[in-house]
Amino acid sequence: AQSVTQLDSQVPVFEEAPVELRCNYSSSVSVYLFWYVQYPNQGLQLLLKYLSGSTLVKGINGFEAEFNKSQTSFHLRKPSVHISDTAEYFCAVRKTGANNLFFGTGTRLTVIP
Amino acid sequence: DAGITQSPRHKVTETGTPVTLRCHQTENHRYMYWYRQDPGHGLRLIHYSYGVKDTDKGEVSDGYSVSRSKTEDFLLTLESATSSQTSVYFCAISVRLDDNEQFFGPGTRLTVL
């Protein structure tokens, strides 16, 4: 079975500070990995995805994530956050060839002025 | 916007009543999904569809049924709503089943009293 663990349910950070949102997954087979963002009262939007190739993936809004196969992690980072980054962030995994996306429980990022 | 609308956006109903949520897309995408979002659980797949009249169960399908009579519409029905089905429901679409991006609708907040 697959599972996705987001270790922090809430992350407060000051504006212009760096942030890392952690995601670990468990799977015995190859996976695709995703980060989605959900702004208040909206649906989810794709931030970035890892399919294959370079383990460092760049996404929208200055976010990036690094796939670490040995640690089964896909942590999301941004070097300098803005107030507008306040949102909930979801890590998701799909087993290659499978139908379902499995989501983590989410991390609420709050950027403090 | 990926051209996805959900209706209603908010609904309050009583235990035991039937409820139907509608997802409508203008993208002509083949695959459509219904998720529920609950605190501490992230998003969980209820049902998905891979074409007109072709549907399959997700991980939390008990108590729900779906129908897809047209490419653009995917209906989620709670035959007899229970308080445990109070949640926010999201519809999503994708071009292919193994397509690595799903586009999400704005959500429907359902409260079952």
PDB file of N, CA and C in Angstrom, chain A residues 32 34 36 38 42-44 46 49 51 90 94 99-105, chain B residues 9 35 37 40-43 45 48 59 90 97 99-102 104-106:
ATOM      1  N   TYR A  32       5.295   8.555  -9.153  1.00  0.00           N
ATOM      2  CA  TYR A  32       5.335   9.955  -9.546  1.00  0.00           C
ATOM      3  C   TYR A  32       4.966  10.765  -8.303  1.00  0.00           C
ATOM      4  N   PHE A  34       4.046  14.715  -6.532  1.00  0.00           N
ATOM      5  CA  PHE A  34       3.444  16.006  -6.837  1.00  0.00           C
ATOM      6  C   PHE A  34       3.332  16.853  -5.575  1.00  0.00           C
ATOM      7  N   TYR A  36       0.720  20.048  -4.580  1.00  0.00           N
ATOM      8  CA  TYR A  36      -0.401  20.910  -4.929  1.00  0.00           C
ATOM      9  C   TYR A  36      -0.533  21.979  -3.858  1.00  0.00           C
ATOM     10  N   GLN A  38      -3.382  24.805  -2.189  1.00  0.00           N
ATOM     11  CA  GLN A  38      -4.794  25.177  -2.086  1.00  0.00           C
ATOM     12  C   GLN A  38      -4.892  26.498  -1.348  1.00  0.00           C
ATOM     13  N   GLN A  42     -10.572  27.712  -2.334  1.00  0.00           N
ATOM     14  CA  GLN A  42     -10.348  27.358  -3.736  1.00  0.00           C
ATOM     15  C   GLN A  42     -10.013  25.877  -3.865  1.00  0.00           C
ATOM     16  N   GLY A  43      -9.997  25.405  -5.099  1.00  0.00           N
ATOM     17  CA  GLY A  43      -9.560  24.048  -5.373  1.00  0.00           C
ATOM     18  C   GLY A  43      -8.042  23.961  -5.371  1.00  0.00           C
ATOM     19  N   LEU A  44      -7.532  22.803  -5.694  1.00  0.00           N
ATOM     20  CA  LEU A  44      -6.085  22.589  -5.682  1.00  0.00           C
ATOM     21  C   LEU A  44      -5.466  22.954  -7.019  1.00  0.00           C
ATOM     22  N   LEU A  46      -1.701  22.574  -9.237  1.00  0.00           N
ATOM     23  CA  LEU A  46      -0.414  21.895  -9.267  1.00  0.00           C
ATOM     24  C   LEU A  46       0.725  22.897  -9.155  1.00  0.00           C
ATOM     25  N   LYS A  49       5.863  18.761 -10.214  1.00  0.00           N
ATOM     26  CA  LYS A  49       5.765  17.313 -10.245  1.00  0.00           C
ATOM     27  C   LYS A  49       7.116  16.705 -10.594  1.00  0.00           C
ATOM     28  N   LEU A  51       8.502  13.286 -12.383  1.00  0.00           N
ATOM     29  CA  LEU A  51       8.153  12.094 -13.142  1.00  0.00           C
ATOM     30  C   LEU A  51       9.374  11.202 -13.313  1.00  0.00           C
ATOM     31  N   PHE A  90      -0.265  20.307  -0.322  1.00  0.00           N
ATOM     32  CA  PHE A  90      -0.478  18.865  -0.283  1.00  0.00           C
ATOM     33  C   PHE A  90       0.553  18.153  -1.147  1.00  0.00           C
ATOM     34  N   ARG A  94       1.603   9.002  -6.983  1.00  0.00           N
ATOM     35  CA  ARG A  94       0.893   8.032  -7.821  1.00  0.00           C
ATOM     36  C   ARG A  94       1.875   6.953  -8.219  1.00  0.00           C
ATOM     37  N   ASN A  99      -4.113   4.131 -11.083  1.00  0.00           N
ATOM     38  CA  ASN A  99      -5.150   5.124 -11.328  1.00  0.00           C
ATOM     39  C   ASN A  99      -5.165   6.257 -10.324  1.00  0.00           C
ATOM     40  N   ASN A 100      -4.854   5.941  -9.090  1.00  0.00           N
ATOM     41  CA  ASN A 100      -5.125   6.886  -8.011  1.00  0.00           C
ATOM     42  C   ASN A 100      -3.959   7.775  -7.654  1.00  0.00           C
ATOM     43  N   LEU A 101      -4.326   9.013  -7.274  1.00  0.00           N
ATOM     44  CA  LEU A 101      -3.419   9.897  -6.567  1.00  0.00           C
ATOM     45  C   LEU A 101      -3.697   9.718  -5.085  1.00  0.00           C
ATOM     46  N   PHE A 102      -2.645   9.514  -4.291  1.00  0.00           N
ATOM     47  CA  PHE A 102      -2.790   9.470  -2.840  1.00  0.00           C
ATOM     48  C   PHE A 102      -2.204  10.752  -2.265  1.00  0.00           C
ATOM     49  N   PHE A 103      -3.019  11.410  -1.455  1.00  0.00           N
ATOM     50  CA  PHE A 103      -2.617  12.704  -0.909  1.00  0.00           C
ATOM     51  C   PHE A 103      -2.173  12.574   0.541  1.00  0.00           C
ATOM     52  N   GLY A 104      -1.244  13.430   0.926  1.00  0.00           N
ATOM     53  CA  GLY A 104      -0.922  13.600   2.326  1.00  0.00           C
ATOM     54  C   GLY A 104      -2.003  14.429   3.005  1.00  0.00           C
ATOM     55  N   THR A 105      -1.849  14.614   4.299  1.00  0.00           N
ATOM     56  CA  THR A 105      -2.870  15.312   5.076  1.00  0.00           C
ATOM     57  C   THR A 105      -2.755  16.825   4.993  1.00  0.00           C
TER      58      THR A 105
ATOM     59  N   ARG B   9     -22.440  25.003  -4.684  1.00  0.00           N
ATOM     60  CA  ARG B   9     -21.172  25.271  -3.994  1.00  0.00           C
ATOM     61  C   ARG B   9     -21.305  25.030  -2.491  1.00  0.00           C
ATOM     62  N   TYR B  35     -13.402  13.600  -5.183  1.00  0.00           N
ATOM     63  CA  TYR B  35     -12.654  13.463  -3.929  1.00  0.00           C
ATOM     64  C   TYR B  35     -13.468  14.095  -2.802  1.00  0.00           C
ATOM     65  N   GLN B  37     -12.562  16.013   0.996  1.00  0.00           N
ATOM     66  CA  GLN B  37     -11.466  16.577   1.774  1.00  0.00           C
ATOM     67  C   GLN B  37     -11.920  16.757   3.200  1.00  0.00           C
ATOM     68  N   GLY B  40      -7.260  16.371   8.592  1.00  0.00           N
ATOM     69  CA  GLY B  40      -6.486  15.231   9.046  1.00  0.00           C
ATOM     70  C   GLY B  40      -6.427  14.075   8.078  1.00  0.00           C
ATOM     71  N   HIS B  41      -7.131  14.208   6.936  1.00  0.00           N
ATOM     72  CA  HIS B  41      -7.124  13.122   5.946  1.00  0.00           C
ATOM     73  C   HIS B  41      -6.663  13.568   4.569  1.00  0.00           C
ATOM     74  N   GLY B  42      -6.534  14.835   4.349  1.00  0.00           N
ATOM     75  CA  GLY B  42      -6.207  15.272   2.997  1.00  0.00           C
ATOM     76  C   GLY B  42      -7.368  14.993   2.063  1.00  0.00           C
ATOM     77  N   LEU B  43      -7.056  14.705   0.809  1.00  0.00           N
ATOM     78  CA  LEU B  43      -8.083  14.360  -0.169  1.00  0.00           C
ATOM     79  C   LEU B  43      -8.096  12.846  -0.370  1.00  0.00           C
ATOM     80  N   LEU B  45      -9.991   9.715  -2.707  1.00  0.00           N
ATOM     81  CA  LEU B  45     -10.748   9.461  -3.922  1.00  0.00           C
ATOM     82  C   LEU B  45     -12.001   8.643  -3.618  1.00  0.00           C
ATOM     83  N   TYR B  48     -14.129   7.451  -9.717  1.00  0.00           N
ATOM     84  CA  TYR B  48     -13.635   8.135 -10.896  1.00  0.00           C
ATOM     85  C   TYR B  48     -14.295   7.547 -12.137  1.00  0.00           C
ATOM     86  N   GLU B  59     -10.984   4.844  -2.986  1.00  0.00           N
ATOM     87  CA  GLU B  59     -10.704   4.262  -1.672  1.00  0.00           C
ATOM     88  C   GLU B  59     -11.811   4.462  -0.646  1.00  0.00           C
ATOM     89  N   PHE B  90     -14.526  17.701  -3.944  1.00  0.00           N
ATOM     90  CA  PHE B  90     -13.855  18.268  -5.102  1.00  0.00           C
ATOM     91  C   PHE B  90     -13.970  17.333  -6.292  1.00  0.00           C
ATOM     92  N   LEU B  97      -5.695   8.793 -18.095  1.00  0.00           N
ATOM     93  CA  LEU B  97      -5.686   8.182 -16.774  1.00  0.00           C
ATOM     94  C   LEU B  97      -4.312   8.280 -16.151  1.00  0.00           C
ATOM     95  N   ASP B  99      -2.247  10.540 -17.003  1.00  0.00           N
ATOM     96  CA  ASP B  99      -1.815  11.922 -17.095  1.00  0.00           C
ATOM     97  C   ASP B  99      -1.392  12.400 -15.717  1.00  0.00           C
ATOM     98  N   ASN B 100      -0.345  13.149 -15.677  1.00  0.00           N
ATOM     99  CA  ASN B 100       0.208  13.433 -14.362  1.00  0.00           C
ATOM    100  C   ASN B 100      -0.294  14.708 -13.745  1.00  0.00           C
ATOM    101  N   GLU B 101      -1.249  15.333 -14.341  1.00  0.00           N
ATOM    102  CA  GLU B 101      -1.835  16.494 -13.706  1.00  0.00           C
ATOM    103  C   GLU B 101      -3.340  16.360 -13.708  1.00  0.00           C
ATOM    104  N   GLN B 102      -3.925  16.571 -12.577  1.00  0.00           N
ATOM    105  CA  GLN B 102      -5.366  16.670 -12.462  1.00  0.00           C
ATOM    106  C   GLN B 102      -5.726  18.128 -12.180  1.00  0.00           C
ATOM    107  N   PHE B 104      -8.539  20.713 -10.730  1.00  0.00           N
ATOM    108  CA  PHE B 104      -9.583  20.631  -9.714  1.00  0.00           C
ATOM    109  C   PHE B 104     -10.620  21.734  -9.849  1.00  0.00           C
ATOM    110  N   GLY B 105     -11.856  21.389  -9.510  1.00  0.00           N
ATOM    111  CA  GLY B 105     -12.918  22.368  -9.419  1.00  0.00           C
ATOM    112  C   GLY B 105     -12.849  23.123  -8.109  1.00  0.00           C
ATOM    113  N   PRO B 106     -13.775  24.076  -7.906  1.00  0.00           N
ATOM    114  CA  PRO B 106     -13.724  24.944  -6.728  1.00  0.00           C
ATOM    115  C   PRO B 106     -14.244  24.295  -5.453  1.00  0.00           C
TER     116      PRO B 106
END
